[in-house]
PDB file of C-alpha atoms and ligand atoms in Angstrom:
ATOM      1  CA  MET A 642     128.656  84.799  56.124  1.00 48.00           C
ATOM      2  CA  LYS A 643     128.024  85.706  52.506  1.00 49.00           C
ATOM      3  CA  CYS A 644     124.867  84.428  50.838  1.00 49.00           C
ATOM      4  CA  GLU A 645     126.861  82.559  48.202  1.00 50.00           C
ATOM      5  CA  ASP A 646     128.751  80.576  50.899  1.00 55.00           C
ATOM      6  CA  THR A 647     125.549  79.000  52.142  1.00 68.00           C
ATOM      7  CA  LYS A 648     123.492  76.138  50.798  1.00 76.00           C
ATOM      8  CA  LYS A 649     120.648  77.277  48.575  1.00 93.00           C
ATOM      9  CA  LEU A 650     117.395  76.154  50.127  1.00 97.00           C
ATOM     10  CA  HIS A 651     114.591  75.031  47.881  1.00 98.00           C
ATOM     11  CA  ILE A 652     111.470  75.919  49.807  1.00 98.00           C
ATOM     12  CA  ALA A 653     107.919  74.726  49.201  1.00 98.00           C
ATOM     13  CA  ILE A 654     105.307  76.882  50.903  1.00 98.00           C
ATOM     14  CA  PHE A 655     101.805  75.840  51.912  1.00 98.00           C
ATOM     15  CA  ALA A 656      99.250  78.621  52.455  1.00 98.00           C
ATOM     16  CA  SER A 657      95.463  78.700  52.584  1.00 97.00           C
ATOM     17  CA  HIS A 658      94.578  82.381  52.648  1.00 96.00           C
ATOM     18  CA  THR A 659      96.432  85.684  52.512  1.00 98.00           C
ATOM     19  CA  GLY A 660      99.961  84.460  52.000  1.00 98.00           C
ATOM     20  CA  THR A 661     101.819  87.435  53.463  1.00 98.00           C
ATOM     21  CA  ASN A 662     104.454  85.210  55.077  1.00 98.00           C
ATOM     22  CA  MET A 663     104.815  83.403  51.755  1.00 98.00           C
ATOM     23  CA  GLN A 664     105.323  86.749  49.990  1.00 98.00           C
ATOM     24  CA  ALA A 665     107.927  87.824  52.547  1.00 98.00           C
ATOM     25  CA  ILE A 666     109.908  84.637  51.890  1.00 98.00           C
ATOM     26  CA  ILE A 667     109.663  85.004  48.095  1.00 98.00           C
ATOM     27  CA  ASP A 668     110.793  88.650  48.369  1.00 98.00           C
ATOM     28  CA  ALA A 669     113.709  87.818  50.681  1.00 98.00           C
ATOM     29  CA  CYS A 670     114.967  85.162  48.226  1.00 98.00           C
ATOM     30  CA  ARG A 671     114.682  87.577  45.313  1.00 97.00           C
ATOM     31  CA  ARG A 672     116.458  90.380  47.183  1.00 97.00           C
ATOM     32  CA  GLY A 673     119.255  87.969  48.045  1.00 96.00           C
ATOM     33  CA  ASP A 674     118.642  88.297  51.787  1.00 96.00           C
ATOM     34  CA  LEU A 675     118.054  84.565  51.927  1.00 97.00           C
ATOM     35  CA  ASN A 676     119.944  82.057  49.798  1.00 96.00           C
ATOM     36  CA  GLY A 677     116.834  80.247  48.754  1.00 97.00           C
ATOM     37  CA  GLU A 678     114.220  79.789  46.108  1.00 98.00           C
ATOM     38  CA  VAL A 679     110.527  79.168  46.553  1.00 98.00           C
ATOM     39  CA  CYS A 680     110.112  76.200  44.241  1.00 98.00           C
ATOM     40  CA  ALA A 681     106.380  75.586  44.822  1.00 98.00           C
ATOM     41  CA  VAL A 682     103.375  77.123  46.499  1.00 98.00           C
ATOM     42  CA  ILE A 683     100.577  74.728  47.408  1.00 98.00           C
ATOM     43  CA  SER A 684      97.123  75.744  48.584  1.00 98.00           C
ATOM     44  CA  ASN A 685      93.951  73.854  49.433  1.00 98.00           C
ATOM     45  CA  ASN A 686      92.009  76.993  48.523  1.00 98.00           C
ATOM     46  CA  SER A 687      91.690  77.739  44.813  1.00 98.00           C
ATOM     47  CA  ASN A 688      90.590  81.329  45.539  1.00 97.00           C
ATOM     48  CA  SER A 689      93.348  82.136  47.970  1.00 98.00           C
ATOM     49  CA  GLN A 690      95.325  85.336  47.711  1.00 98.00           C
ATOM     50  CA  ALA A 691      98.353  83.129  48.295  1.00 98.00           C
ATOM     51  CA  LEU A 692      97.909  81.377  44.917  1.00 98.00           C
ATOM     52  CA  GLU A 693      97.252  84.710  43.221  1.00 98.00           C
ATOM     53  CA  LYS A 694     100.384  86.238  44.752  1.00 98.00           C
ATOM     54  CA  ALA A 695     102.450  83.205  43.721  1.00 98.00           C
ATOM     55  CA  ARG A 696     101.117  83.508  40.175  1.00 98.00           C
ATOM     56  CA  ILE A 697     102.053  87.186  40.042  1.00 98.00           C
ATOM     57  CA  ALA A 698     105.511  86.364  41.391  1.00 98.00           C
ATOM     58  CA  GLY A 699     105.945  83.647  38.759  1.00 98.00           C
ATOM     59  CA  VAL A 700     106.337  80.886  41.341  1.00 98.00           C
ATOM     60  CA  PRO A 701     104.898  77.465  40.385  1.00 98.00           C
ATOM     61  CA  GLU A 702     101.582  77.245  42.210  1.00 98.00           C
ATOM     62  CA  TYR A 703      99.250  74.328  42.794  1.00 98.00           C
ATOM     63  CA  HIS A 704      95.704  74.018  44.038  1.00 98.00           C
ATOM     64  CA  LEU A 705      95.580  70.592  45.681  1.00 98.00           C
ATOM     65  CA  SER A 706      92.592  69.812  47.838  1.00 98.00           C
ATOM     66  CA  ASN A 707      89.681  67.447  48.406  1.00 96.00           C
ATOM     67  CA  LYS A 708      88.151  69.051  45.327  1.00 97.00           C
ATOM     68  CA  THR A 709      91.011  68.012  43.065  1.00 97.00           C
ATOM     69  CA  TYR A 710      91.604  64.701  44.916  1.00 97.00           C
ATOM     70  CA  PRO A 711      88.528  63.521  46.867  1.00 97.00           C
ATOM     71  CA  GLU A 712      90.406  60.585  48.422  1.00 97.00           C
ATOM     72  CA  GLU A 713      92.740  61.621  51.253  1.00 97.00           C
ATOM     73  CA  ASP A 714      95.468  59.149  50.275  1.00 97.00           C
ATOM     74  CA  GLU A 715      95.431  60.335  46.654  1.00 98.00           C
ATOM     75  CA  LEU A 716      95.697  63.931  47.787  1.00 98.00           C
ATOM     76  CA  ASP A 717      98.596  63.038  50.073  1.00 98.00           C
ATOM     77  CA  GLU A 718     100.333  61.255  47.190  1.00 98.00           C
ATOM     78  CA  ALA A 719      99.730  64.133  44.770  1.00 98.00           C
ATOM     79  CA  ILE A 720     101.168  66.640  47.257  1.00 98.00           C
ATOM     80  CA  CYS A 721     104.188  64.417  47.817  1.00 98.00           C
ATOM     81  CA  LYS A 722     104.746  64.162  44.057  1.00 98.00           C
ATOM     82  CA  VAL A 723     104.643  67.943  43.576  1.00 98.00           C
ATOM     83  CA  LEU A 724     107.067  68.422  46.466  1.00 98.00           C
ATOM     84  CA  THR A 725     109.608  65.898  45.236  1.00 97.00           C
ATOM     85  CA  GLU A 726     109.354  66.987  41.591  1.00 98.00           C
ATOM     86  CA  SER A 727     109.824  70.625  42.577  1.00 98.00           C
ATOM     87  CA  GLY A 728     113.053  69.662  44.328  1.00 97.00           C
ATOM     88  CA  ALA A 729     111.909  70.965  47.719  1.00 98.00           C
ATOM     89  CA  ASP A 730     114.495  70.563  50.486  1.00 96.00           C
ATOM     90  CA  ILE A 731     112.215  72.009  53.079  1.00 98.00           C
ATOM     91  CA  VAL A 732     108.506  72.689  53.546  1.00 98.00           C
ATOM     92  CA  ALA A 733     107.270  75.881  55.178  1.00 98.00           C
ATOM     93  CA  LEU A 734     103.662  76.027  56.303  1.00 98.00           C
ATOM     94  CA  ALA A 735     102.398  79.593  56.488  1.00 98.00           C
ATOM     95  CA  GLY A 736      98.738  79.779  57.352  1.00 96.00           C
ATOM     96  CA  TYR A 737      97.931  76.335  55.954  1.00 96.00           C
ATOM     97  CA  MET A 738      94.607  75.244  57.394  1.00 93.00           C
ATOM     98  CA  LYS A 739      94.730  71.551  56.631  1.00 93.00           C
ATOM     99  CA  LYS A 740      96.600  68.665  58.199  1.00 92.00           C
ATOM    100  CA  LEU A 741      99.294  67.032  56.104  1.00 96.00           C
ATOM    101  CA  GLY A 742      98.920  63.390  55.143  1.00 96.00           C
ATOM    102  CA  PRO A 743     101.147  60.518  56.356  1.00 96.00           C
ATOM    103  CA  GLU A 744     103.168  60.262  53.097  1.00 97.00           C
ATOM    104  CA  VAL A 745     104.228  63.903  53.160  1.00 97.00           C
ATOM    105  CA  LEU A 746     104.918  63.745  56.901  1.00 97.00           C
ATOM    106  CA  LYS A 747     107.067  60.653  56.415  1.00 96.00           C
ATOM    107  CA  HIS A 748     108.960  61.862  53.361  1.00 96.00           C
ATOM    108  CA  TYR A 749     109.743  65.303  54.812  1.00 97.00           C
ATOM    109  CA  LYS A 750     110.028  64.284  58.478  1.00 95.00           C
ATOM    110  CA  GLY A 751     112.078  66.848  60.378  1.00 96.00           C
ATOM    111  CA  ARG A 752     112.019  69.233  57.417  1.00 97.00           C
ATOM    112  CA  ILE A 753     108.499  70.684  57.739  1.00 98.00           C
ATOM    113  CA  LEU A 754     108.205  73.990  59.564  1.00 98.00           C
ATOM    114  CA  ASN A 755     105.150  75.891  60.729  1.00 97.00           C
ATOM    115  CA  ILE A 756     104.802  79.408  62.043  1.00 97.00           C
ATOM    116  CA  HIS A 757     102.330  80.140  64.821  1.00 96.00           C
ATOM    117  CA  PRO A 758     101.415  83.549  66.239  1.00 97.00           C
ATOM    118  CA  SER A 759     101.879  82.781  69.946  1.00 98.00           C
ATOM    119  CA  LEU A 760     104.463  81.423  72.348  1.00 98.00           C
ATOM    120  CA  LEU A 761     103.634  77.734  72.024  1.00 96.00           C
ATOM    121  CA  PRO A 762     102.652  75.604  73.847  1.00 95.00           C
ATOM    122  CA  LYS A 763     100.451  78.485  74.962  1.00 96.00           C
ATOM    123  CA  TYR A 764      97.501  79.293  72.701  1.00 96.00           C
ATOM    124  CA  GLY A 765      97.998  76.463  70.248  1.00 94.00           C
ATOM    125  CA  GLY A 766      96.016  73.457  69.121  1.00 89.00           C
ATOM    126  CA  LYS A 767      92.732  72.942  67.346  1.00 87.00           C
ATOM    127  CA  GLY A 768      90.731  76.114  66.801  1.00 89.00           C
ATOM    128  CA  MET A 769      93.660  78.329  67.775  1.00 92.00           C
ATOM    129  CA  TYR A 770      94.320  80.281  64.609  1.00 92.00           C
ATOM    130  CA  GLY A 771      94.096  83.853  63.398  1.00 90.00           C
ATOM    131  CA  THR A 772      92.216  86.252  65.641  1.00 94.00           C
ATOM    132  CA  HIS A 773      91.251  83.430  68.058  1.00 96.00           C
ATOM    133  CA  VAL A 774      94.850  83.332  69.253  1.00 97.00           C
ATOM    134  CA  HIS A 775      95.164  87.072  69.831  1.00 97.00           C
ATOM    135  CA  ARG A 776      91.729  87.298  71.479  1.00 97.00           C
ATOM    136  CA  ALA A 777      92.721  84.554  73.930  1.00 97.00           C
ATOM    137  CA  VAL A 778      96.041  86.295  74.682  1.00 98.00           C
ATOM    138  CA  ILE A 779      94.315  89.625  75.385  1.00 97.00           C
ATOM    139  CA  ASP A 780      91.492  88.001  77.394  1.00 97.00           C
ATOM    140  CA  ALA A 781      94.038  86.219  79.571  1.00 97.00           C
ATOM    141  CA  GLY A 782      95.734  89.548  80.326  1.00 97.00           C
ATOM    142  CA  GLU A 783      99.098  88.354  79.002  1.00 98.00           C
ATOM    143  CA  LYS A 784     101.855  90.975  79.000  1.00 98.00           C
ATOM    144  CA  THR A 785     103.884  89.046  76.446  1.00 98.00           C
ATOM    145  CA  THR A 786     103.015  87.080  73.352  1.00 98.00           C
ATOM    146  CA  GLY A 787     105.187  86.100  70.432  1.00 98.00           C
ATOM    147  CA  VAL A 788     105.924  83.941  67.440  1.00 98.00           C
ATOM    148  CA  THR A 789     106.906  80.270  67.316  1.00 98.00           C
ATOM    149  CA  ILE A 790     108.468  78.294  64.498  1.00 98.00           C
ATOM    150  CA  HIS A 791     108.252  74.575  65.107  1.00 97.00           C
ATOM    151  CA  LEU A 792     108.550  71.256  63.331  1.00 97.00           C
ATOM    152  CA  VAL A 793     105.287  69.781  62.097  1.00 95.00           C
ATOM    153  CA  GLU A 794     103.902  66.512  63.338  1.00 87.00           C
ATOM    154  CA  GLU A 795     100.533  64.887  62.900  1.00 84.00           C
ATOM    155  CA  GLU A 796      98.704  67.097  65.402  1.00 80.00           C
ATOM    156  CA  TYR A 797      98.275  70.877  65.251  1.00 74.00           C
ATOM    157  CA  ASP A 798     101.003  73.010  66.813  1.00 77.00           C
ATOM    158  CA  THR A 799     102.970  70.177  68.399  1.00 83.00           C
ATOM    159  CA  GLY A 800     106.484  69.239  67.334  1.00 93.00           C
ATOM    160  CA  LYS A 801     109.885  70.477  68.397  1.00 96.00           C
ATOM    161  CA  ILE A 802     110.173  74.226  68.812  1.00 97.00           C
ATOM    162  CA  ILE A 803     112.907  75.567  66.565  1.00 98.00           C
ATOM    163  CA  ARG A 804     112.785  79.257  67.483  1.00 98.00           C
ATOM    164  CA  GLN A 805     110.611  81.733  69.365  1.00 98.00           C
ATOM    165  CA  CYS A 806     110.570  85.488  69.762  1.00 98.00           C
ATOM    166  CA  GLU A 807     108.675  87.506  72.320  1.00 98.00           C
ATOM    167  CA  ILE A 808     106.459  90.481  71.575  1.00 98.00           C
ATOM    168  CA  GLU A 809     105.096  92.827  74.204  1.00 98.00           C
ATOM    169  CA  VAL A 810     101.328  93.144  74.583  1.00 98.00           C
ATOM    170  CA  LEU A 811     100.787  96.874  75.000  1.00 98.00           C
ATOM    171  CA  ASP A 812      98.181  98.525  77.218  1.00 95.00           C
ATOM    172  CA  GLY A 813      95.191  99.223  75.039  1.00 95.00           C
ATOM    173  CA  ASP A 814      96.137  96.634  72.414  1.00 97.00           C
ATOM    174  CA  THR A 815      93.130  95.350  70.469  1.00 97.00           C
ATOM    175  CA  ILE A 816      92.951  92.097  68.530  1.00 97.00           C
ATOM    176  CA  ASP A 817      93.564  94.181  65.441  1.00 97.00           C
ATOM    177  CA  THR A 818      96.619  96.110  66.648  1.00 98.00           C
ATOM    178  CA  LEU A 819      98.171  93.043  68.254  1.00 98.00           C
ATOM    179  CA  SER A 820      97.611  90.750  65.277  1.00 97.00           C
ATOM    180  CA  LYS A 821      99.104  93.339  62.905  1.00 97.00           C
ATOM    181  CA  ARG A 822     102.200  93.741  65.069  1.00 98.00           C
ATOM    182  CA  VAL A 823     102.676  89.997  65.459  1.00 98.00           C
ATOM    183  CA  LEU A 824     102.196  89.329  61.732  1.00 98.00           C
ATOM    184  CA  GLU A 825     104.770  91.949  60.808  1.00 98.00           C
ATOM    185  CA  ARG A 826     107.260  90.294  63.163  1.00 98.00           C
ATOM    186  CA  GLU A 827     106.406  86.871  61.701  1.00 98.00           C
ATOM    187  CA  HIS A 828     107.555  87.939  58.247  1.00 98.00           C
ATOM    188  CA  ALA A 829     111.060  88.874  59.381  1.00 98.00           C
ATOM    189  CA  PHE A 830     111.260  85.978  61.829  1.00 98.00           C
ATOM    190  CA  TYR A 831     110.399  83.312  59.246  1.00 98.00           C
ATOM    191  CA  VAL A 832     112.983  84.718  56.823  1.00 98.00           C
ATOM    192  CA  GLU A 833     115.662  84.942  59.569  1.00 98.00           C
ATOM    193  CA  THR A 834     114.964  81.367  60.630  1.00 98.00           C
ATOM    194  CA  LEU A 835     115.204  80.005  57.079  1.00 98.00           C
ATOM    195  CA  LYS A 836     118.435  81.959  56.672  1.00 97.00           C
ATOM    196  CA  LEU A 837     119.876  80.345  59.819  1.00 96.00           C
ATOM    197  CA  ILE A 838     118.884  76.953  58.421  1.00 96.00           C
ATOM    198  CA  SER A 839     120.524  77.694  55.058  1.00 95.00           C
ATOM    199  CA  GLU A 840     123.694  78.784  56.896  1.00 94.00           C
ATOM    200  CA  GLY A 841     123.715  75.559  58.915  1.00 93.00           C
ATOM    201  CA  VAL A 842     123.409  77.521  62.177  1.00 95.00           C
ATOM    202  CA  ILE A 843     120.114  75.783  62.849  1.00 95.00           C
ATOM    203  CA  LYS A 844     120.334  72.099  62.028  1.00 94.00           C
ATOM    204  CA  LEU A 845     117.062  70.354  61.380  1.00 90.00           C
TER     205      LEU A 845
HETATM  206  C1  GRF B 644     100.007  83.732  60.419  1.00 61.90           C
HETATM  207  O1  GRF B 644      99.590  84.456  61.532  1.00 61.90           O
HETATM  208  C2  GRF B 644     100.639  82.431  60.842  1.00 61.90           C
HETATM  209  O2  GRF B 644     101.298  82.509  62.065  1.00 61.90           O
HETATM  210  C3  GRF B 644      99.462  81.524  60.977  1.00 61.90           C
HETATM  211  O3  GRF B 644      98.592  81.896  59.930  1.00 61.90           O
HETATM  212  C4  GRF B 644      98.824  83.258  59.574  1.00 61.90           C
HETATM  213  C5  GRF B 644      99.091  83.299  58.102  1.00 61.90           C
HETATM  214  O4  GRF B 644      99.146  84.595  57.618  1.00 61.90           O
HETATM  215  N1  GRF B 644      99.832  80.135  60.958  1.00 61.90           N
HETATM  216  P1  GRF B 644      99.562  84.888  56.114  1.00 61.90           P
HETATM  217  O5  GRF B 644      98.672  84.019  55.237  1.00 61.90           O
HETATM  218  O6  GRF B 644     101.004  84.551  55.967  1.00 61.90           O
HETATM  219  O7  GRF B 644      99.275  86.331  55.904  1.00 61.90           O
END
Protein backbone atom coordinates (compact mmCIF):
# COMPACT_ATOMS: atom_id res chain seq x y z
CA MET A 1 0.00 0.00 0.00
CA LYS A 2 1.36 3.40 -0.95
CA CYS A 3 1.76 6.02 1.77
CA GLU A 4 -0.60 8.40 -0.01
CA ASP A 5 -3.42 5.79 0.00
CA THR A 6 -3.49 5.72 3.78
CA LYS A 7 -5.02 8.08 6.29
CA LYS A 8 -2.57 10.66 7.58
CA LEU A 9 -2.23 10.22 11.32
CA HIS A 10 -1.81 13.27 13.48
CA ILE A 11 0.23 12.03 16.41
CA ALA A 12 0.79 13.73 19.76
CA ILE A 13 3.75 12.32 21.66
CA PHE A 14 4.31 12.44 25.41
CA ALA A 15 7.89 12.00 26.65
CA SER A 16 9.64 12.79 29.91
CA HIS A 17 13.32 12.20 29.21
CA THR A 18 15.45 11.20 26.23
CA GLY A 19 12.82 11.07 23.53
CA THR A 20 14.53 8.62 21.19
CA ASN A 21 11.25 6.89 20.32
CA MET A 22 9.73 10.31 19.71
CA GLN A 23 12.61 11.18 17.37
CA ALA A 24 12.22 7.90 15.49
CA ILE A 25 8.54 8.68 14.87
CA ILE A 26 9.26 12.26 13.76
CA ASP A 27 11.99 10.98 11.39
CA ALA A 28 9.77 8.24 9.94
CA CYS A 29 7.03 10.79 9.17
CA ARG A 30 9.52 13.13 7.53
CA ARG A 31 11.09 10.35 5.45
CA GLY A 32 7.63 9.33 4.29
CA ASP A 33 7.91 5.87 5.85
CA LEU A 34 4.84 6.64 7.91
CA ASN A 35 1.92 8.70 6.63
CA GLY A 36 1.77 10.83 9.72
CA GLU A 37 2.73 14.07 11.33
CA VAL A 38 3.79 14.69 14.89
CA CYS A 39 1.50 17.59 15.73
CA ALA A 40 2.58 18.08 19.37
CA VAL A 41 5.16 16.92 21.85
CA ILE A 42 4.21 17.24 25.51
CA SER A 43 6.57 16.77 28.44
CA ASN A 44 6.23 17.14 32.19
CA ASN A 45 9.97 17.84 32.31
CA SER A 46 11.05 21.28 31.13
CA ASN A 47 14.69 20.14 30.85
CA SER A 48 14.00 16.99 28.91
CA GLN A 49 15.99 16.10 25.83
CA ALA A 50 12.63 15.24 24.30
CA LEU A 51 11.51 18.91 24.34
CA GLU A 52 14.91 20.00 23.03
CA LYS A 53 14.76 17.47 20.20
CA ALA A 54 11.21 18.55 19.33
CA ARG A 55 12.34 22.18 19.25
CA ILE A 56 15.21 21.32 16.91
CA ALA A 57 12.83 19.36 14.69
CA GLY A 58 10.41 22.30 14.60
CA VAL A 59 7.58 20.32 16.18
CA PRO A 60 5.24 22.27 18.51
CA GLU A 61 6.39 21.41 22.01
CA TYR A 62 4.79 22.02 25.38
CA HIS A 63 6.00 21.78 28.94
CA LEU A 64 2.88 20.95 30.95
CA SER A 65 3.36 19.80 34.50
CA ASN A 66 2.50 20.47 38.14
CA LYS A 67 4.85 23.43 37.85
CA THR A 68 2.81 25.08 35.11
CA TYR A 69 -0.54 23.85 36.51
CA PRO A 70 -0.37 23.01 40.24
CA GLU A 71 -3.94 21.67 40.30
CA GLU A 72 -4.27 18.20 38.75
CA ASP A 73 -7.62 18.95 37.10
CA GLU A 74 -6.27 22.15 35.53
CA LEU A 75 -3.27 20.28 34.20
CA ASP A 76 -5.53 17.58 32.77
CA GLU A 77 -7.68 20.24 31.11
CA ALA A 78 -4.66 22.10 29.71
CA ILE A 79 -3.26 18.88 28.23
CA CYS A 80 -6.63 18.06 26.71
CA LYS A 81 -6.83 21.53 25.16
CA VAL A 82 -3.37 21.24 23.57
CA LEU A 83 -4.24 17.81 22.19
CA THR A 84 -7.54 18.86 20.64
CA GLU A 85 -6.18 22.16 19.29
CA SER A 86 -3.22 20.37 17.72
CA GLY A 87 -5.65 18.11 15.87
CA ALA A 88 -4.23 14.91 17.39
CA ASP A 89 -5.95 11.73 16.18
CA ILE A 90 -3.84 9.55 18.37
CA VAL A 91 -1.61 9.88 21.43
CA ALA A 92 1.67 7.99 21.71
CA LEU A 93 3.32 7.79 25.10
CA ALA A 94 7.05 7.20 24.80
CA GLY A 95 8.79 7.25 28.14
CA TYR A 96 6.18 9.47 29.80
CA MET A 97 6.59 9.15 33.54
CA LYS A 98 3.30 10.59 34.69
CA LYS A 99 -0.23 9.23 34.74
CA LEU A 100 -2.73 10.88 32.43
CA GLY A 101 -5.74 12.62 33.93
CA PRO A 102 -9.39 11.51 33.55
CA GLU A 103 -10.27 14.15 30.91
CA VAL A 104 -7.51 13.09 28.54
CA LEU A 105 -8.23 9.40 29.17
CA LYS A 106 -11.91 9.96 28.43
CA HIS A 107 -11.45 12.14 25.36
CA TYR A 108 -8.84 9.88 23.74
CA LYS A 109 -10.15 6.54 25.05
CA GLY A 110 -8.92 3.71 22.84
CA ARG A 111 -6.55 6.05 21.01
CA ILE A 112 -3.71 6.32 23.55
CA LEU A 113 -0.77 3.99 23.03
CA ASN A 114 2.21 3.25 25.25
CA ILE A 115 5.40 1.38 24.54
CA HIS A 116 6.95 -0.79 27.23
CA PRO A 117 10.29 -2.60 27.08
CA SER A 118 9.12 -6.07 28.14
CA LEU A 119 6.58 -8.71 27.22
CA LEU A 120 3.68 -7.45 29.32
CA PRO A 121 2.09 -8.50 31.60
CA LYS A 122 5.55 -9.60 32.67
CA TYR A 123 7.76 -6.89 34.18
CA GLY A 124 5.20 -4.11 34.13
CA GLY A 125 3.49 -1.95 36.70
CA LYS A 126 4.63 0.65 39.18
CA GLY A 127 8.39 1.02 39.45
CA MET A 128 8.98 -1.08 36.34
CA TYR A 129 10.67 1.36 34.00
CA GLY A 130 14.04 1.84 32.37
CA THR A 131 16.85 -0.31 33.71
CA HIS A 132 14.59 -1.79 36.43
CA VAL A 133 12.80 -3.79 33.75
CA HIS A 134 15.95 -5.17 32.15
CA ARG A 135 17.57 -5.93 35.52
CA ALA A 136 14.49 -7.94 36.54
CA VAL A 137 14.51 -9.83 33.22
CA ILE A 138 18.19 -10.75 33.57
CA ASP A 139 17.86 -11.62 37.28
CA ALA A 140 14.97 -13.95 36.49
CA GLY A 141 17.12 -15.76 33.92
CA GLU A 142 14.66 -15.10 31.10
CA LYS A 143 15.76 -16.31 27.67
CA THR A 144 13.33 -14.00 25.91
CA THR A 145 12.19 -10.45 26.49
CA GLY A 146 10.57 -8.02 24.11
CA VAL A 147 8.54 -4.93 23.42
CA THR A 148 4.83 -4.31 24.02
CA ILE A 149 2.59 -1.63 22.60
CA HIS A 150 -0.68 -1.39 24.48
CA LEU A 151 -3.64 0.89 25.01
CA VAL A 152 -3.41 3.16 28.03
CA GLU A 153 -5.79 3.00 30.93
CA GLU A 154 -5.71 4.57 34.35
CA GLU A 155 -3.11 2.20 35.81
CA TYR A 156 0.47 1.69 34.60
CA ASP A 157 1.03 -0.90 31.88
CA THR A 158 -2.49 -2.31 31.82
CA GLY A 159 -4.81 -1.98 28.85
CA LYS A 160 -5.31 -4.08 25.75
CA ILE A 161 -2.12 -5.31 24.12
CA ILE A 162 -1.98 -4.13 20.53
CA ARG A 163 1.29 -5.72 19.42
CA GLN A 164 4.33 -7.46 20.88
CA CYS A 165 7.67 -8.59 19.52
CA GLU A 166 10.12 -10.96 21.13
CA ILE A 167 13.82 -10.31 21.60
CA GLU A 168 16.32 -12.94 22.64
CA VAL A 169 18.26 -12.43 25.87
CA LEU A 170 21.80 -13.45 24.95
CA ASP A 171 24.27 -15.25 27.22
CA GLY A 172 26.39 -12.58 28.83
CA ASP A 173 23.85 -9.81 28.25
CA THR A 174 24.20 -6.96 30.75
CA ILE A 175 21.52 -4.42 31.61
CA ASP A 176 23.34 -2.06 29.28
CA THR A 177 23.60 -4.35 26.25
CA LEU A 178 20.05 -5.64 26.66
CA SER A 179 18.48 -2.21 27.14
CA LYS A 180 20.30 -0.86 24.07
CA ARG A 181 19.12 -3.76 21.92
CA VAL A 182 15.54 -3.48 23.14
CA LEU A 183 15.43 0.30 22.67
CA GLU A 184 16.69 0.01 19.11
CA ARG A 185 13.93 -2.50 18.37
CA GLU A 186 11.36 -0.21 20.03
CA HIS A 187 12.06 2.56 17.54
CA ALA A 188 11.25 0.43 14.50
CA PHE A 189 8.39 -1.35 16.26
CA TYR A 190 6.59 1.85 17.27
CA VAL A 191 6.87 3.23 13.73
CA GLU A 192 5.67 -0.08 12.19
CA THR A 193 2.72 -0.19 14.57
CA LEU A 194 1.66 3.39 13.81
CA LYS A 195 1.99 2.58 10.11
CA LEU A 196 -0.33 -0.43 10.50
CA ILE A 197 -2.80 1.83 12.29
CA SER A 198 -2.62 4.46 9.54
CA GLU A 199 -3.21 1.72 6.94
CA GLY A 200 -6.24 0.45 8.86
CA VAL A 201 -4.60 -2.96 9.34
CA ILE A 202 -4.73 -2.43 13.08
CA LYS A 203 -8.05 -0.96 14.13
CA LEU A 204 -8.10 0.82 17.45
C1 LIG B 1 11.52 3.22 26.41
O1 LIG B 1 12.27 2.13 26.82
C2 LIG B 1 10.04 2.93 26.52
O2 LIG B 1 9.73 1.59 26.30
C3 LIG B 1 9.75 3.28 27.94
O3 LIG B 1 10.55 4.41 28.21
C4 LIG B 1 11.69 4.41 27.35
C5 LIG B 1 11.71 5.73 26.65
O4 LIG B 1 12.88 5.92 25.93
N1 LIG B 1 8.35 3.49 28.18
P1 LIG B 1 13.07 7.18 24.98
O5 LIG B 1 12.76 8.41 25.83
O6 LIG B 1 12.14 7.03 23.83
O7 LIG B 1 14.50 7.16 24.58
